[in-house]
């Protein structure tokens, strides 16, 4: 039950950050949103058990 709530929270957070990043009027805010989106996607990939994809997402998303 707790895992389902965590997965749902990560999914909602991912959608929320994606929408916020698209609507950001300032360039700096859009970049910050993109980095936050990458970190949340890293959590999602970790929950799915794809640790190699999560590590790649964290490395590339944080570096871009």
XYZ file of C-alpha atoms in Angstrom:
64
model
C 0.000 0.000 0.000
C 2.790 2.440 0.899
C 4.618 1.669 -2.337
C 1.504 2.489 -4.345
C 1.168 5.857 -2.607
C 4.856 6.604 -3.220
C 4.585 5.677 -6.897
C 1.478 7.825 -7.308
C 3.194 10.747 -5.609
C 6.210 10.472 -7.891
C 3.927 10.310 -10.937
C 1.971 13.401 -9.873
C 5.175 15.260 -9.024
C 6.621 14.396 -12.428
C 3.553 15.711 -14.240
C 3.421 18.824 -12.073
C 7.071 19.725 -12.588
C 6.785 19.074 -16.331
C 3.787 21.420 -16.599
C 5.524 24.061 -14.482
C 8.661 23.856 -16.620
C 6.671 24.290 -19.828
C 4.821 27.333 -18.441
C 7.900 29.015 -16.940
C 8.236 32.512 -18.340
C 11.816 33.053 -17.197
C 14.699 31.140 -18.787
C 16.388 30.513 -15.445
C 13.169 29.099 -13.978
C 12.826 26.769 -16.963
C 16.375 25.468 -16.460
C 15.767 24.906 -12.744
C 12.537 23.096 -13.602
C 14.353 20.906 -16.121
C 16.953 19.898 -13.533
C 14.231 19.163 -10.962
C 12.350 17.138 -13.585
C 15.467 15.053 -14.210
C 15.907 14.371 -10.511
C 12.284 13.256 -10.129
C 12.690 11.026 -13.175
C 15.742 9.539 -11.469
C 13.507 8.612 -8.525
C 10.956 7.093 -10.896
C 13.568 4.968 -12.675
C 14.930 3.849 -9.306
C 11.449 2.765 -8.177
C 11.111 0.788 -11.419
C 14.395 -0.995 -10.688
C 16.264 0.454 -13.668
C 19.299 1.639 -11.719
C 21.509 2.063 -14.767
C 18.936 4.308 -16.462
C 18.481 6.274 -13.215
C 22.214 6.855 -12.914
C 22.426 7.977 -16.534
C 19.454 10.324 -16.086
C 21.029 11.869 -13.004
C 24.394 12.332 -14.697
C 23.122 13.752 -17.972
C 20.182 15.715 -16.528
C 22.323 17.352 -13.860
C 25.124 18.130 -16.266
C 23.010 19.609 -19.028
